[in-house]
Amino acid sequence: MTENRDIRIEVPVLARVEGEGALELSASEGRIDTLRLRIFEPPRYFEKFLEGRAPQEVLDIVARICGICPVAYQMTAVQALEQAFGVQASSHVMHLRRLMYCGEWLQSHALHVHLLALPDFLGFDNAIAMAGKHPDAVRRGLRLQRLGNDLIRLFGGRSVHPVGMRMGGFHRGPDPERAAAVLRELRSAMADAEALVAFTASLPLPDDEQEFVSVALRHDSEYAMYAGRIVSDRGLDLPVKDYLDHFRESHVPHSTALYAHLDGEPYLVGPLARLNLNHDRLSPPVRSALEATGLSLPSRNMFHSLIARAVEIHEVVSEAIRLLEAYRPEEPAHVPTTVQAGVGCGATEAPRGLLWHRYETDAAGRVLSARIVPPTAQNQARIEDDLKCSLEAFGLHNDDDALRLRGETVIRNYDPCISCATHFLKVRVQRR
Amino acid sequence: MHNPDRPVEVEVVERVEETPSIYTLHLRFTDPEVASGYRLLPGQYNMLYLYGVGEVPISIVSDPDHEGLLEHTIRSVGRVTEGMERLRVGDRMGLRGPYGRGWPLDKAEGRDVVIVTGGLGCAPVVSMIRYVLNRRERFGRLVILQGVKHTDDLIWRRQYERWQALPNTQVLLAADVGGPNWPFSVGKVTVLFNQADIDPDRSIVMLCGPEVMMKASIDRLLALNVPADSMWLSIERNMQCGIGHCGHCQVGPHFVCQDGPVFHYPALRPWLGVTGF
Amino acid sequence: MKASARTQTTALERLNARENARPRVAVHKFSSCDGCQLAFINAGEALLELAQLVEIVHFAEAGPMDPEAAVDIAFVEGSISTPDEAERIQAVRANSRFLVSLGACATSGGLQALRNFNADGATGWTEAVYAQPEFIDSLDTATPVAEHVKVDLELWGCPVNARQVFQAVRQLLFGVEPVVDKDKLCVECKRQQHVCVLVAQGIPCMGPVTHTGCGALCPAFGRDCYACFGPAENPNTASLARRFDGLGLMPESVAQRFHFINSHAPAFRAEWLAWKERS
Ligand SMILES: Cc1cc2nc3c(=O)[nH]c(=O)nc-3n(C[C@H](O)[C@H](O)[C@H](O)COP(=O)(O)OP(=O)(O)OC[C@H]3O[C@@H](n4cnc5c(N)ncnc54)[C@H](O)[C@@H]3O)c2cc1C
Ligand code: SF4
Ligand code: SF4
Ligand code: SF4
């Protein structure tokens, strides 16, 4: 054993998450004394250069905060700005927004499950290596991901930084012929999506129960995505505008990422939090596929995030089919809009969890100040907590490689879009 | 029916290095259905697409009856053709075609066929030569006049020698600059007309090569009393689309891509050798 | 294009001189949103095929990790905005035979280059955004890769698309010099027969000065191009700006049109400065 030696491993590990981070921990007698997840995210100052910008520019700028979930940023911004301007989107527009958002969940989740997470559970370094042994799993993932991208393209020409969103709705609604083609594809993907739920539930996921608070939007009738109130499993229930009364972001010295706390406590946002809070809002076929797996909810095992993503893939495929079947083009695809001085808040469920925006505008509709709280910041404190619990439960006697792998796996559960950062997670363990 | 405008995939099944800068690719359609629907005529060309690099028009040298297998002889001159040089057996590329008008086969039946070609202009006529040789009884005499710049520019020398040995066939070769291993004539291709055995009334003449060479040859042929009406030529122009949309290949009122590359000499006469239109 | 034809040939020659038929490829990330890398990741089956044609030795987001490996082709996403990045790009260059800048961030500095030329400087912004600015290690500017090292091929776009990247890979695999279509966006827009939003509706479209390549997405949606593919070759920005002025845009708004995703590109920067003066 290495009990009385200082061990320091510096290895690049955080592949398959978008960003750059390092994990440092010091341990004695099998317990972790301190643990830090350092995030080196080159600051990009989005909140500053939103100042002085017109609404359409805001939508085109915020998309570029993250290439993996640009739609989430656009959706949240449009919601906040419409609120500031007193614009009420029509139900037609609301349906289209939900449909486009389904595309982003589908592509982001399919990418995460197949390319980023599965290699961990099937024992591969990465998906490219995995494709040789599990071509079907990889191909299924690629199919679903492409379908998600196709869905986004209907609304914006491309899936990364789509160009179709505007105040009040869309510059142009989906072309009916292309929409029909995507609908056909979605129908034939239903089987893939359903099979995926059972498949993820059959994987030998680690058994690791932990205490945590789940936070998500909750909607009266839908599985919340674009709209709802902010709720937690500890009884919190807020309108979106009151977010800052309970949630605080702070900056810690060891990281460029901001940490958010709920009444001073870490909390979880994202697929598992959503499933825990909103599983009763899933559509019937998805609920029965989920029941068939025997997963009991709410779950306290973070590794079930993988299953939660699969369930959500199933849900958005079925939801997108429903919405596309009901789609009848309307011209224009937006409601009339005006601008005014005001303040507006918006919150939506990005693939990685709750995303909150607040804008203050002048009479010309230009942004005076902007505030953006991404899901990754909200999960930051929870990830550190989780790492501490999971690594202790896993056993610090394990060798460094094993510790590193487990640490990576834990972090990847959160799908931390550290782009919102860059590449290497260097693990530094100090054992005393 | 095979739609020539729809790009299809072909695979390289054989690759022959003719000279350091000339290579022949034998291509097979990856889709058997395409292979069985594809019909070509000697003198036609395909647009070959090197993935991500570009498309070039290349003549087809294979026989129309050689089902599903295409032969292209290509000289590396620039981006696309140099890139294609890297293709090996098993590699794939895109193809659309066949395009253009080929040689006037119906008019050639029963007559002597005189082929006049210069430099590497040989590809479009090679398909015609093979066509005649494979259906020998349907044609009269075959006369081939081939000129090259340098002696080592002559690819398929063995093939020419083989043809030379065939009955009812005359093969005459000339190089601008001779050399120790060059038993043939020295000079421009036009020097060969003195030796050629051409019956002006029975012959149909097919020319292909640099335009100055074709023009000089036509003058000699007219002097030999070959009617202009019996002469056909294949010309080359830089082209992009191959389907008469882009206009890159226009010669006067004609689109080389669709109205050619083989033209009836009288139709092209006003434009031949005229620069700057 | 920063890199001259001559340097391209040299890099191409070095690339062609590789011994291994299956070239080694790396995708590096600097300050960016990851959107450009998705051109590979979203390519689906084509990505798997690419992994057969080339050896992907470093691509953090897709899995393979070996940032210091020597490679034949390096794709670089993101601009240089921290001292660490300024060092890292030198190492990437030293380890690569052919270096391709991937997208607006890498090619022109991208959106985050809006920090350049701001009165407060990045320091001021850091203080505004972070509670403990002393821990933020950031340069005052976010700059294109070509301002730090030689770039052999520049791919414009925010984001670049699969067509651009796979075309570049194919051309390099075949050993020929990659060509980039230098037309203005309007040419593509006409080809696709979109109704011109500038002429028909007086919407201030940036198409006339924008590099083609996206497939004219914005006009297809009936909206203006906002120049995410950067300045075209010889763009007549002054004339377009005057046209915007004539459409009734305030000088400040005219300036903003150029001060956006490719604000650091010289042609756009000059026009921005000219109109900022007037506002
Ligand atoms: C109907 C037709 C049939 C052809 N058949 C054959 C054939 O069987 N074998 C063969 O090797 N070539 C053939 N060519 C010529 C071939 O198409 C060109 O060599 C090719 O397009 C050059 O492309 P590149 O990208 O390699 O060269 P580029 O980089 O485009 O150009 C390299 C050089 O070639 C010249 N060039 C470009 N296009 C042409 C052209 N169409 N004709 C002549 N010079 C050109 C350029 O001016 C330049 O000097 C044919 C052309 C036509 C129109
Ligand atoms: S160029 Fe645009 S899409 Fe590409 S990384 Fe930069 S911000 Fe993202
Ligand atoms: S819409 Fe824009 S890109 Fe299209 S032609 Fe008009 S100005 Fe050019
Ligand atoms: S039209 Fe302009 S802004 Fe829109 S995607 Fe194309 S280059 Fe970018």
Coordinates of C-alpha atoms in Angstrom, one line a residue, chain A residues 12-20 41-49 51-54 56-58 60-68 107 111 115-116 125-128 131 138-139 142 145-146 149 153-165 171-173 250-258 366 417-425, chain C residues 27-39 41-45 47-48 51 56 58-65 67-68 81-82 84-85 88 105 111-115 120 122-133 135-139 157-159 194 214 217-224 226 228-229 252-253 256-257 259-261:
Chain A
P12 CA -5.4 13.7 -18.9
V13 CA -8.8 12.1 -18.3
L14 CA -11.8 14.2 -19.0
A15 CA -12.1 13.1 -22.6
R16 CA -15.6 13.0 -23.9
V17 CA -16.8 16.0 -22.0
E18 CA -16.6 19.3 -23.6
G19 CA -14.1 21.3 -21.6
E20 CA -11.0 21.4 -19.6
E41 CA -12.9 27.6 -18.9
P42 CA -11.4 30.5 -21.0
P43 CA -13.8 33.3 -20.1
R44 CA -15.8 34.4 -23.2
Y45 CA -17.7 37.3 -21.6
F46 CA -21.0 36.7 -23.3
E47 CA -23.0 38.6 -20.7
K48 CA -20.9 41.7 -21.5
F49 CA -21.1 41.6 -25.2
E51 CA -25.1 44.7 -23.8
G52 CA -26.3 47.1 -26.5
R53 CA -27.6 44.3 -28.7
A54 CA -30.9 44.1 -30.5
Q56 CA -32.4 39.2 -33.0
E57 CA -28.7 39.7 -32.3
V58 CA -29.2 38.3 -28.8
D60 CA -27.7 34.8 -32.7
I61 CA -25.2 35.5 -29.9
V62 CA -26.5 33.2 -27.1
A63 CA -26.6 30.2 -29.4
R64 CA -22.8 30.4 -29.5
I65 CA -22.4 29.9 -25.8
C66 CA -22.6 26.2 -26.5
G67 CA -22.5 24.4 -29.8
I68 CA -24.2 21.3 -28.3
Q107 CA -29.4 14.9 -30.7
L111 CA -24.7 11.9 -28.6
L115 CA -20.7 8.4 -28.0
L116 CA -19.8 9.6 -24.5
D125 CA -11.8 4.1 -24.4
N126 CA -14.1 5.8 -26.8
A127 CA -17.0 5.3 -29.2
I128 CA -14.7 5.0 -32.2
A131 CA -17.8 0.9 -33.0
V138 CA -23.1 3.0 -32.2
R139 CA -25.1 3.1 -35.4
L142 CA -25.8 8.0 -34.8
Q145 CA -28.6 11.9 -33.2
R146 CA -29.0 12.6 -36.9
N149 CA -30.3 17.3 -36.0
R153 CA -32.8 21.9 -39.3
L154 CA -36.5 22.1 -40.1
F155 CA -36.5 25.3 -38.1
G156 CA -33.1 26.7 -38.6
G157 CA -31.3 25.3 -41.7
R158 CA -28.6 23.8 -39.6
S159 CA -28.4 22.1 -36.2
V160 CA -25.5 24.1 -34.8
H161 CA -26.5 27.7 -34.4
P162 CA -29.8 27.4 -36.3
V163 CA -30.9 30.6 -38.0
G164 CA -34.7 30.4 -37.9
M165 CA -35.7 31.8 -34.5
H171 CA -38.7 33.5 -39.6
R172 CA -40.3 30.7 -41.5
G173 CA -42.2 27.5 -40.3
S250 CA -20.7 32.3 -6.5
H251 CA -17.2 32.2 -7.8
V252 CA -14.6 30.0 -6.1
P253 CA -10.9 30.6 -6.5
H254 CA -10.1 27.2 -8.0
S255 CA -12.3 27.5 -11.0
T256 CA -13.5 29.8 -13.7
A257 CA -16.9 28.1 -13.6
L258 CA -19.5 29.7 -11.3
R366 CA -31.6 46.8 -26.7
C417 CA -20.8 21.0 -21.1
I418 CA -17.7 22.7 -19.8
S419 CA -17.5 24.6 -23.1
C420 CA -19.1 26.6 -21.1
A421 CA -14.4 25.1 -21.0
T422 CA -11.3 22.9 -22.6
H423 CA -9.5 19.7 -22.5
F424 CA -7.6 17.9 -19.8
L425 CA -8.8 16.7 -16.5
Chain C
V27 CA -8.7 18.0 -33.6
H28 CA -7.7 20.6 -31.0
K29 CA -9.9 22.9 -29.0
F30 CA -9.2 26.4 -27.9
S31 CA -11.6 29.1 -26.8
S32 CA -14.8 28.1 -28.6
C33 CA -18.3 26.8 -28.2
D34 CA -17.5 23.3 -29.6
G35 CA -19.8 23.9 -32.5
C36 CA -17.3 23.4 -35.2
Q37 CA -16.0 20.0 -33.9
L38 CA -19.6 18.9 -34.3
A39 CA -19.1 19.0 -38.0
I41 CA -19.3 14.4 -34.6
N42 CA -22.6 15.1 -36.3
A43 CA -21.4 13.4 -39.5
G44 CA -22.7 10.0 -38.2
E45 CA -21.5 7.2 -40.5
L47 CA -17.2 9.9 -38.9
L48 CA -16.8 6.1 -38.6
A51 CA -11.8 6.9 -38.6
I56 CA -7.7 10.0 -35.3
H58 CA -6.5 13.3 -30.7
F59 CA -10.1 14.4 -30.5
A60 CA -11.0 15.0 -26.9
E61 CA -14.7 15.3 -27.4
A62 CA -14.9 12.1 -29.4
G63 CA -12.6 10.2 -27.1
P64 CA -9.1 9.8 -28.4
M65 CA -6.6 11.7 -26.3
P67 CA -2.7 16.2 -27.4
E68 CA 1.0 16.2 -27.9
S81 CA -7.6 33.9 -25.5
T82 CA -5.4 32.8 -22.6
D84 CA -1.9 28.9 -21.8
E85 CA -3.5 28.8 -25.2
R88 CA -0.3 25.5 -26.6
C105 CA -13.2 31.5 -33.7
L111 CA -17.6 36.1 -31.3
Q112 CA -15.3 36.4 -28.3
A113 CA -13.1 38.8 -30.3
L114 CA -15.7 41.4 -29.4
R115 CA -13.6 41.8 -26.3
D120 CA -12.8 48.6 -20.4
A122 CA -10.9 42.3 -20.8
T123 CA -9.8 43.2 -17.3
G124 CA -12.8 45.4 -16.8
W125 CA -15.1 42.7 -18.1
T126 CA -13.5 40.1 -15.8
E127 CA -14.2 42.3 -12.9
A128 CA -17.8 42.7 -13.9
V129 CA -18.4 39.0 -14.4
Y130 CA -16.3 37.3 -11.8
A131 CA -16.3 37.8 -8.0
Q132 CA -12.6 37.0 -7.7
P133 CA -11.0 38.3 -10.9
F135 CA -8.1 34.0 -10.4
I136 CA -9.0 34.5 -14.0
D137 CA -6.1 34.2 -16.3
S138 CA -7.2 35.7 -19.6
L139 CA -5.5 37.7 -22.4
G157 CA -18.0 29.6 -40.8
C158 CA -19.7 29.7 -37.4
P159 CA -20.0 26.8 -37.4
H194 CA -34.3 33.0 -53.0
C214 CA -23.3 28.0 -45.8
L217 CA -29.3 29.5 -45.1
C218 CA -30.6 32.8 -43.8
P219 CA -32.2 34.1 -47.0
A220 CA -33.8 30.7 -47.3
F221 CA -35.6 31.6 -44.1
G222 CA -36.5 35.0 -45.4
R223 CA -34.1 36.8 -43.1
D224 CA -30.9 38.7 -43.4
Y226 CA -25.4 38.2 -40.4
C228 CA -21.2 34.2 -39.8
F229 CA -19.0 33.0 -42.7
E252 CA -24.5 52.7 -34.6
S253 CA -26.6 49.9 -36.1
Q256 CA -22.9 46.7 -35.2
R257 CA -23.6 44.8 -38.4
H259 CA -19.0 44.2 -35.2
F260 CA -20.4 40.8 -34.7
I261 CA -19.2 37.2 -35.3

